[in-house]
Coordinates of C-alpha atoms in Angstrom, one line a residue:
X1 CA -34.7 41.0 4.6
X2 CA -35.5 43.9 2.3
X3 CA -35.7 42.8 -1.4
X4 CA -35.3 45.2 -4.4
X5 CA -38.3 46.1 -6.7
X6 CA -37.6 46.7 -10.4
X7 CA -37.9 50.4 -10.0
X8 CA -36.0 50.7 -6.6
X9 CA -32.4 51.5 -6.3
X10 CA -30.5 48.3 -5.6
X11 CA -29.1 48.5 -2.0
X12 CA -26.7 46.2 0.0
X13 CA -28.6 43.7 2.2
X14 CA -30.2 45.3 5.2
X15 CA -33.2 44.0 7.5
X16 CA -36.6 45.0 8.0
X17 CA -36.7 46.5 11.3
X18 CA -40.1 46.4 13.2
X19 CA -42.6 49.0 13.0
X20 CA -44.9 48.0 15.8
X21 CA -43.7 48.0 19.6
X22 CA -42.6 44.8 21.0
X23 CA -43.6 43.2 24.3
X24 CA -41.0 41.7 26.7
X25 CA -41.1 38.1 25.6
X26 CA -41.2 39.2 22.0
X27 CA -38.3 41.4 22.7
X28 CA -36.3 38.6 24.3
X29 CA -36.9 36.1 21.6
X30 CA -35.8 38.7 19.0
X31 CA -32.7 39.6 21.1
X32 CA -31.5 36.0 21.4
X33 CA -31.9 35.4 17.7
X34 CA -30.5 38.8 16.4
X35 CA -30.1 41.5 18.6
X36 CA -30.0 44.0 15.7
X37 CA -33.7 43.4 15.2
X38 CA -34.6 45.0 18.6
X39 CA -34.1 48.2 16.8
X40 CA -37.3 49.9 15.7
X41 CA -37.7 51.4 12.3
X42 CA -38.2 54.8 13.7
X43 CA -34.7 54.8 15.1
X44 CA -33.5 55.5 11.5
X45 CA -35.6 58.6 11.5
X46 CA -35.6 60.2 15.0
X47 CA -32.8 61.8 17.0
X48 CA -34.1 59.8 20.2
X49 CA -36.6 57.3 21.2
X50 CA -37.6 56.0 24.7
X51 CA -39.5 53.0 26.2
X52 CA -39.8 50.4 28.8
X53 CA -39.3 46.8 28.4
X54 CA -38.8 45.6 31.7
X55 CA -36.5 48.4 32.5
X56 CA -36.6 52.1 31.3
X57 CA -34.4 52.4 28.1
X58 CA -33.7 55.0 25.5
X59 CA -31.9 55.0 22.0
X60 CA -29.7 58.0 21.2
X61 CA -29.0 58.8 17.5
X62 CA -28.5 62.7 18.1
X63 CA -24.6 63.3 17.6
X64 CA -24.7 66.3 20.5
X65 CA -26.5 64.0 23.0
X66 CA -24.0 61.2 22.2
X67 CA -21.0 63.7 22.7
X68 CA -22.3 64.6 26.0
X69 CA -22.5 60.9 27.0
X70 CA -19.1 59.9 25.6
X71 CA -17.2 63.0 26.2
X72 CA -18.6 65.6 28.6
X73 CA -20.6 63.3 31.1
X74 CA -18.3 60.1 30.7
X75 CA -18.3 59.1 34.3
X76 CA -22.3 59.4 34.4
X77 CA -22.8 56.8 31.7
X78 CA -20.6 53.8 32.5
X79 CA -21.0 50.5 30.3
X80 CA -24.5 48.9 31.3
X81 CA -24.6 46.0 33.6
X82 CA -25.7 43.8 30.8
X83 CA -22.4 44.5 28.8
X84 CA -20.5 43.9 31.8
X85 CA -22.5 40.3 32.3
X86 CA -21.8 39.5 29.1
X87 CA -18.0 40.2 28.8
X88 CA -16.7 39.9 32.4
X89 CA -16.4 36.1 32.5
X90 CA -14.0 36.3 29.5
X91 CA -12.1 39.3 29.8
X92 CA -12.3 40.2 33.6
X93 CA -11.9 43.8 34.7
X94 CA -9.7 44.6 31.5
X95 CA -9.9 48.3 30.2
X96 CA -12.9 47.6 28.2
X97 CA -14.9 46.9 31.4
X98 CA -13.1 48.9 34.0
X99 CA -14.5 52.1 35.1
X100 CA -13.2 55.3 36.8
X101 CA -9.7 55.3 38.1
X102 CA -9.1 51.7 37.3
X103 CA -9.9 52.2 33.7
X104 CA -7.6 55.3 33.7
X105 CA -4.3 53.7 35.0
X106 CA -4.8 50.7 32.6
X107 CA -5.4 53.2 29.5
X108 CA -2.3 55.1 30.6
X109 CA -0.2 52.2 30.6
X110 CA -1.4 50.5 27.3
X111 CA -1.7 53.8 25.2
X112 CA 2.0 53.7 24.4
X113 CA 1.8 50.1 23.1
X114 CA -0.5 51.6 20.1
X115 CA 1.7 54.5 19.1
X116 CA 2.1 55.1 15.4
X117 CA 5.6 54.0 15.4
X118 CA 4.6 50.5 17.1
X119 CA 1.6 50.0 14.9
X120 CA 3.6 50.8 11.9
X121 CA 6.2 48.3 12.8
X122 CA 3.5 45.6 12.7
X123 CA 3.0 46.1 8.9
X124 CA 5.3 43.0 7.8
X125 CA 3.3 40.6 10.0
X126 CA -0.1 42.2 8.7
X127 CA 1.5 41.9 5.0
X128 CA 2.6 38.3 5.4
X129 CA -0.9 37.2 6.8
X130 CA -2.5 38.9 3.9
X131 CA -0.2 37.1 1.4
X132 CA -0.8 33.9 3.2
X133 CA -4.6 34.4 2.7
X134 CA -4.1 35.3 -0.9
X135 CA -2.1 32.0 -1.5
X136 CA -4.8 30.1 0.0
X137 CA -7.5 31.6 -2.1
X138 CA -5.5 31.0 -5.2
X139 CA -4.9 27.2 -4.2
X140 CA -8.7 27.1 -3.6
X141 CA -9.5 27.8 -7.3
X142 CA -12.9 28.3 -9.1
X143 CA -15.4 27.1 -6.5
X144 CA -17.0 29.7 -4.0
X145 CA -15.2 30.7 -0.9
X146 CA -16.5 31.7 2.3
X147 CA -14.6 34.8 2.8
X148 CA -15.7 35.2 6.4
X149 CA -13.6 32.0 7.3
X150 CA -10.6 33.5 5.3
X151 CA -10.7 36.9 7.1
X152 CA -11.1 35.1 10.4
X153 CA -8.1 33.2 9.9
X154 CA -6.0 36.0 8.4
X155 CA -6.8 38.4 11.3
X156 CA -6.5 35.6 13.8
X157 CA -2.9 35.0 12.4
X158 CA -2.2 38.6 12.7
X159 CA -3.2 39.2 16.3
X160 CA -1.7 35.9 17.7
X161 CA 1.7 36.8 16.2
X162 CA 1.7 40.3 17.3
X163 CA 0.6 39.2 20.7
X164 CA 2.6 36.1 21.4
X165 CA 5.1 36.1 18.5
X166 CA 4.1 32.6 17.5
X167 CA 5.4 31.3 20.9
X168 CA 5.4 27.3 20.6
X169 CA 3.6 26.9 23.8
X170 CA 0.7 29.2 23.1
X171 CA -2.2 27.1 21.7
X172 CA -3.8 29.5 19.2
X173 CA -6.2 26.8 18.1
X174 CA -7.6 26.2 21.6
X175 CA -7.9 29.9 22.2
X176 CA -9.8 30.3 18.6
X177 CA -12.0 27.4 19.8
X178 CA -12.7 28.7 23.1
X179 CA -13.7 32.1 21.9
X180 CA -16.1 30.8 19.5
X181 CA -17.6 28.6 22.0
X182 CA -18.1 31.6 24.5
X183 CA -19.5 33.7 22.1
X184 CA -22.0 31.1 20.8
X185 CA -23.3 30.5 24.4
X186 CA -22.7 33.6 26.6
X187 CA -23.3 36.2 23.9
X188 CA -27.2 35.7 24.0
X189 CA -29.0 38.1 26.2
X190 CA -31.1 36.7 29.0
X191 CA -34.6 37.6 30.2
X192 CA -32.9 38.3 33.5
X193 CA -30.8 41.0 31.8
X194 CA -33.9 42.5 30.4
X195 CA -35.9 42.6 33.5
X196 CA -32.9 44.4 35.3
X197 CA -32.3 41.2 37.7
X198 CA -29.4 41.6 40.2
X199 CA -25.9 40.5 38.7
X200 CA -25.6 37.6 41.3
X201 CA -28.5 35.8 39.7
X202 CA -26.7 33.3 37.3
X203 CA -27.2 33.6 33.5
X204 CA -27.6 30.2 32.1
X205 CA -25.7 30.8 29.0
X206 CA -22.8 32.1 30.7
X207 CA -22.6 29.1 33.1
X208 CA -22.7 26.9 30.3
X209 CA -19.9 28.8 28.7
X210 CA -17.5 28.4 31.9
X211 CA -15.1 25.9 30.4
X212 CA -14.5 27.8 27.2
X213 CA -13.3 30.8 29.4
X214 CA -11.3 28.9 31.7
X215 CA -9.4 27.4 28.8
X216 CA -8.7 30.9 27.7
X217 CA -7.7 32.1 30.8
X218 CA -5.3 29.2 31.7
X219 CA -3.5 29.3 28.2
X220 CA -3.0 33.1 28.5
X221 CA -1.8 32.8 32.1
X222 CA 0.8 30.1 31.1
X223 CA 2.0 32.1 28.2
X224 CA 2.5 35.3 30.2
X225 CA 4.3 33.5 33.1
X226 CA 6.7 31.8 30.4
X227 CA 7.5 35.0 28.9
X228 CA 8.3 36.5 32.2
X229 CA 10.8 33.8 32.7
X230 CA 12.3 33.8 29.3
X231 CA 12.4 37.6 28.8
X232 CA 11.3 39.8 25.9
X233 CA 12.0 39.0 22.2
X234 CA 14.5 40.5 20.1
X235 CA 11.8 42.3 18.6
X236 CA 9.2 43.3 21.2
X237 CA 5.7 42.0 20.5
X238 CA 2.5 43.2 22.1
X239 CA 2.9 41.2 25.2
X240 CA 6.5 42.4 25.9
X241 CA 5.4 46.0 25.4
X242 CA 2.6 45.5 27.8
X243 CA 5.0 43.7 30.4
X244 CA 7.2 46.8 30.1
X245 CA 4.5 49.2 30.6
X246 CA 4.2 51.6 33.6
X247 CA 1.5 54.0 34.3
X248 CA 3.2 57.3 34.3
X249 CA 1.0 58.8 37.0
X250 CA 0.6 55.9 39.6
X251 CA 4.0 53.9 38.4
X252 CA 1.7 50.8 38.6
X253 CA 2.5 47.7 36.3
X254 CA 0.1 45.1 35.2
X255 CA 0.2 41.9 37.1
X256 CA -0.5 38.6 35.4
X257 CA -4.5 38.6 35.7
X258 CA -4.7 42.3 34.5
X259 CA -2.3 41.4 31.5
X260 CA -4.3 38.2 30.6
X261 CA -7.7 40.0 30.8
X262 CA -6.2 42.8 28.5
X263 CA -4.5 40.4 26.1
X264 CA -7.7 38.4 25.8
X265 CA -9.7 41.7 25.0
X266 CA -7.1 42.4 22.2
X267 CA -7.4 38.8 20.8
X268 CA -10.9 38.7 20.9
X269 CA -11.8 42.4 19.7
X270 CA -8.6 42.6 17.7
X271 CA -9.4 39.7 15.2
X272 CA -13.2 39.3 15.2
X273 CA -14.3 42.9 14.4
X274 CA -11.5 43.4 11.8
X275 CA -12.5 40.0 10.1
X276 CA -16.1 41.1 10.0
X277 CA -15.0 44.6 8.7
X278 CA -13.2 42.8 5.7
X279 CA -15.9 40.3 5.2
X280 CA -18.6 42.9 4.8
X281 CA -16.0 45.0 2.5
X282 CA -15.6 42.2 0.4
X283 CA -19.4 41.5 0.2
X284 CA -20.0 45.3 -0.9
X285 CA -17.1 44.9 -3.4
X286 CA -18.6 42.1 -5.1
X287 CA -22.0 43.8 -5.1
X288 CA -20.7 46.8 -6.9
X289 CA -18.0 45.6 -9.6
X290 CA -17.6 49.3 -10.5
X291 CA -16.3 50.3 -7.1
X292 CA -14.3 47.3 -6.9
X293 CA -12.6 48.2 -10.2
X294 CA -11.7 51.6 -8.8
X295 CA -10.2 50.1 -5.9
X296 CA -8.1 47.6 -8.0
X297 CA -6.9 50.3 -10.1
X298 CA -5.8 52.4 -7.1
X299 CA -4.0 49.3 -5.4
X300 CA -2.1 48.4 -8.6
X301 CA -0.9 51.9 -9.4
X302 CA 0.2 52.7 -5.7
X303 CA 1.7 49.3 -4.3
X304 CA 5.0 47.7 -5.5
X305 CA 4.3 43.9 -6.4
X306 CA 1.1 42.4 -4.8
X307 CA 1.6 42.6 -1.0
X308 CA 0.6 46.1 0.5
X309 CA 2.7 47.5 3.4
X310 CA 2.1 49.8 6.3
X311 CA 3.8 52.6 4.1
X312 CA 1.3 52.1 1.4
X313 CA -1.7 52.9 3.6
X314 CA -1.4 56.6 3.3
X315 CA -1.4 56.1 -0.5
X316 CA -4.7 54.2 -0.6
X317 CA -7.5 56.7 0.3
X318 CA -10.1 54.9 -1.6
X319 CA -9.5 51.5 0.0
X320 CA -9.7 53.6 3.3
X321 CA -13.0 55.1 2.3
X322 CA -14.4 51.5 1.5
X323 CA -13.4 50.2 4.9
X324 CA -15.0 53.4 6.3
X325 CA -18.0 52.9 4.5
X326 CA -18.3 49.1 5.4
X327 CA -17.9 50.1 9.1
X328 CA -20.9 52.8 8.5
X329 CA -23.3 50.1 6.9
X330 CA -22.1 47.2 9.1
X331 CA -20.5 48.2 12.4
X332 CA -19.3 45.3 14.3
X333 CA -20.3 46.8 17.5
X334 CA -23.8 47.7 16.2
X335 CA -25.4 48.6 19.7
X336 CA -23.4 50.0 22.6
X337 CA -25.2 50.4 26.0
X338 CA -24.7 52.4 29.1
X339 CA -26.4 52.8 32.5
X340 CA -27.1 56.3 33.8
X341 CA -25.9 56.8 37.0
X342 CA -27.3 60.4 37.5
X343 CA -30.2 62.4 36.6
X344 CA -29.9 64.0 33.2
X345 CA -31.6 65.4 30.1
X346 CA -30.8 64.2 26.6
X347 CA -32.8 65.6 23.6
X348 CA -35.2 67.3 26.0
X349 CA -35.9 64.1 27.6
X350 CA -35.5 63.1 31.2
X351 CA -32.9 60.4 32.1
X352 CA -33.5 58.9 35.5
X353 CA -30.6 56.8 37.4
X354 CA -30.5 53.3 36.2
X355 CA -32.1 53.9 33.0
X356 CA -30.3 52.0 30.0
X357 CA -29.3 54.4 27.3
X358 CA -28.3 52.8 24.2
X359 CA -26.2 54.2 21.3
X360 CA -27.3 52.0 18.3
X361 CA -24.5 52.6 16.1
X362 CA -26.2 50.7 13.4
X363 CA -29.1 53.2 13.5
X364 CA -26.9 56.2 13.9
X365 CA -24.9 55.4 10.8
X366 CA -28.2 54.9 8.6
X367 CA -30.1 57.8 10.2
X368 CA -32.1 59.8 7.7
X369 CA -31.4 63.0 9.5
X370 CA -27.6 62.5 9.2
X371 CA -26.8 60.8 6.0
X372 CA -27.8 61.1 2.3
X373 CA -29.0 57.8 0.9
X374 CA -28.2 56.2 4.3
X375 CA -28.7 52.6 3.0
X376 CA -26.4 52.9 -0.2
X377 CA -22.9 51.8 -0.6
X378 CA -20.9 54.9 -1.4
X379 CA -17.3 55.2 -0.2
X380 CA -17.1 58.6 -1.6
X381 CA -19.2 60.1 1.2
X382 CA -15.8 59.8 3.3
X383 CA -13.8 61.7 0.3
X384 CA -14.0 64.7 2.8
X385 CA -13.9 63.3 6.3
X386 CA -14.0 66.7 7.9
X387 CA -17.7 67.1 6.4
X388 CA -19.0 64.2 8.6
X389 CA -20.1 65.1 12.2
X390 CA -17.7 63.6 14.5
X391 CA -20.3 62.0 16.6
X392 CA -22.5 60.7 13.6
X393 CA -19.8 58.1 12.8
X394 CA -18.7 55.8 15.6
X395 CA -17.3 52.6 14.5
X396 CA -14.7 52.7 17.2
X397 CA -16.6 54.8 19.6
X398 CA -15.2 58.1 20.7
X399 CA -14.0 60.2 23.6
X400 CA -11.6 59.1 26.1
X401 CA -12.9 55.6 25.7
X402 CA -12.4 55.5 22.0
X403 CA -11.0 52.1 20.9
X404 CA -7.4 51.9 21.8
X405 CA -6.7 49.7 18.9
X406 CA -8.4 51.7 16.2
X407 CA -5.4 52.7 14.0
X408 CA -4.1 48.9 14.2
X409 CA -7.4 47.9 13.0
X410 CA -7.5 50.4 10.2
X411 CA -4.0 49.7 9.1
X412 CA -4.7 45.8 9.3
X413 CA -7.8 46.2 7.3
X414 CA -6.4 48.4 4.4
X415 CA -3.1 46.2 4.1
X416 CA -5.3 42.8 3.8
X417 CA -8.0 44.4 1.5
X418 CA -5.3 46.1 -0.8
X419 CA -3.3 42.7 -1.0
X420 CA -6.4 40.6 -1.9
X421 CA -7.5 43.3 -4.4
X422 CA -4.2 43.5 -6.1
X423 CA -4.5 39.8 -6.8
X424 CA -8.2 38.8 -7.4
X425 CA -11.6 40.1 -8.7
X426 CA -14.3 39.0 -6.5
X427 CA -17.8 38.2 -7.7
X428 CA -21.0 37.3 -5.7
X429 CA -22.7 34.0 -6.0
X430 CA -26.5 34.5 -6.8
X431 CA -28.8 33.5 -4.0
X432 CA -26.0 33.7 -1.4
X433 CA -26.6 37.1 0.1
X434 CA -25.4 37.4 3.7
X435 CA -27.7 38.3 6.4
X436 CA -26.8 40.9 9.0
X437 CA -27.2 39.1 12.3
X438 CA -26.0 40.4 15.6
X439 CA -25.2 38.4 18.8
X440 CA -22.2 40.0 20.3
X441 CA -21.1 41.4 17.0
X442 CA -22.7 42.2 13.6
X443 CA -22.0 39.0 11.5
X444 CA -22.9 38.0 8.0
X445 CA -25.2 34.9 8.9
X446 CA -24.8 32.2 6.1
X447 CA -21.1 33.6 5.3
X448 CA -20.0 35.8 2.5
X449 CA -19.7 33.5 -0.4
X450 CA -17.5 34.7 -3.5
X451 CA -15.5 33.5 -6.3
X452 CA -12.1 34.8 -6.7
X453 CA -10.6 35.3 -10.3
X454 CA -7.0 35.9 -10.4
X455 CA -5.8 38.9 -12.0
X456 CA -3.3 39.0 -14.6
X457 CA 0.5 40.3 -13.4
X458 CA 0.7 43.8 -13.5
X459 CA 3.5 43.5 -16.0
X460 CA 1.8 41.1 -18.3

């Protein structure tokens, strides 16, 4: 971990990336402990680097080359076999993993679910979860609070409510335990992945996580079948909308297995990534009290009462910029990986079929060629979003496969963060800095420990 010197600019936590090439065994050990640390320091200074560690690989930080991969040559760069091996046991052939025609019809079917109107209608659920979180923090009192735990609970409350509307027979607690168990075991890269071994060879971590995935799938299947029997809610939730969804081109609807795989994708991705974004944002605000004060002033001047709404989001540009900057510095999906299917050229370098081509979002977002003071916390860099190269900032990906729930995640993040800042000032605990650590997602190892001091009533 990099530490400040008396004359250095004080910067938020960031790891020391390696400057000497690693061999296969060292790479494997590093990847299993913290996948982020496989990134070399030179990735922060170059548009592209290449190498061979078992298999040929490339890391691409050039926006034009990334645009080619994600937009112009999308079908030539499917998700890597390693990514599919990690995720398929839990989320099957959902739209996150599916390719080609299978992905397209699922995407067309689900896209209307995340329309602006539907996402806005979920605002009250997000606001209630945010206020419940604030109430828990108020009851905790002066001792330090691990905000990661609080953000995970708040975002999980949101996703389960909008997915299954609090169905009494939906075991949210069991799903949550299963997700944690799956990530802990299955999320660690195997040597077999790194040497490019065939998919049919079992990966031990994924074998041991089998019970967790079976539990998740069983609970989701039961809830879907029960809803089919009972019919939709008076106010449709995510499951109702997906059950009603029809692909306008093929007229195909999702069966139970397809619904389950996509719902589990939304549950896993829809709470984990947002919880991490909020945790990092709160760490950064405690790190810089001046920015926190600006954010509080904006919130308290724009929202009525103490709970933000979906309608408030457009009037909270600085809160949105803080979320954007947290996603830049600590993107939950810090490394995404593709497998080249055809010969190509990126940044003047030869790409061969079966090469692994990574987009290290973490390195892209801190690349010295693209960002001024890349390691600094500066939400004002998002004051003019048009000035930022579209393919230099990719917290949700881009192109046809841009995250389908991006607007959902942004709205939820702004509502929760604004609601908390309307009621508390957050302060860091000396010696309790989090450590950026990536297994499947970029987490703050050790937690985000803060104190929360209640703010006086706006009328007081």
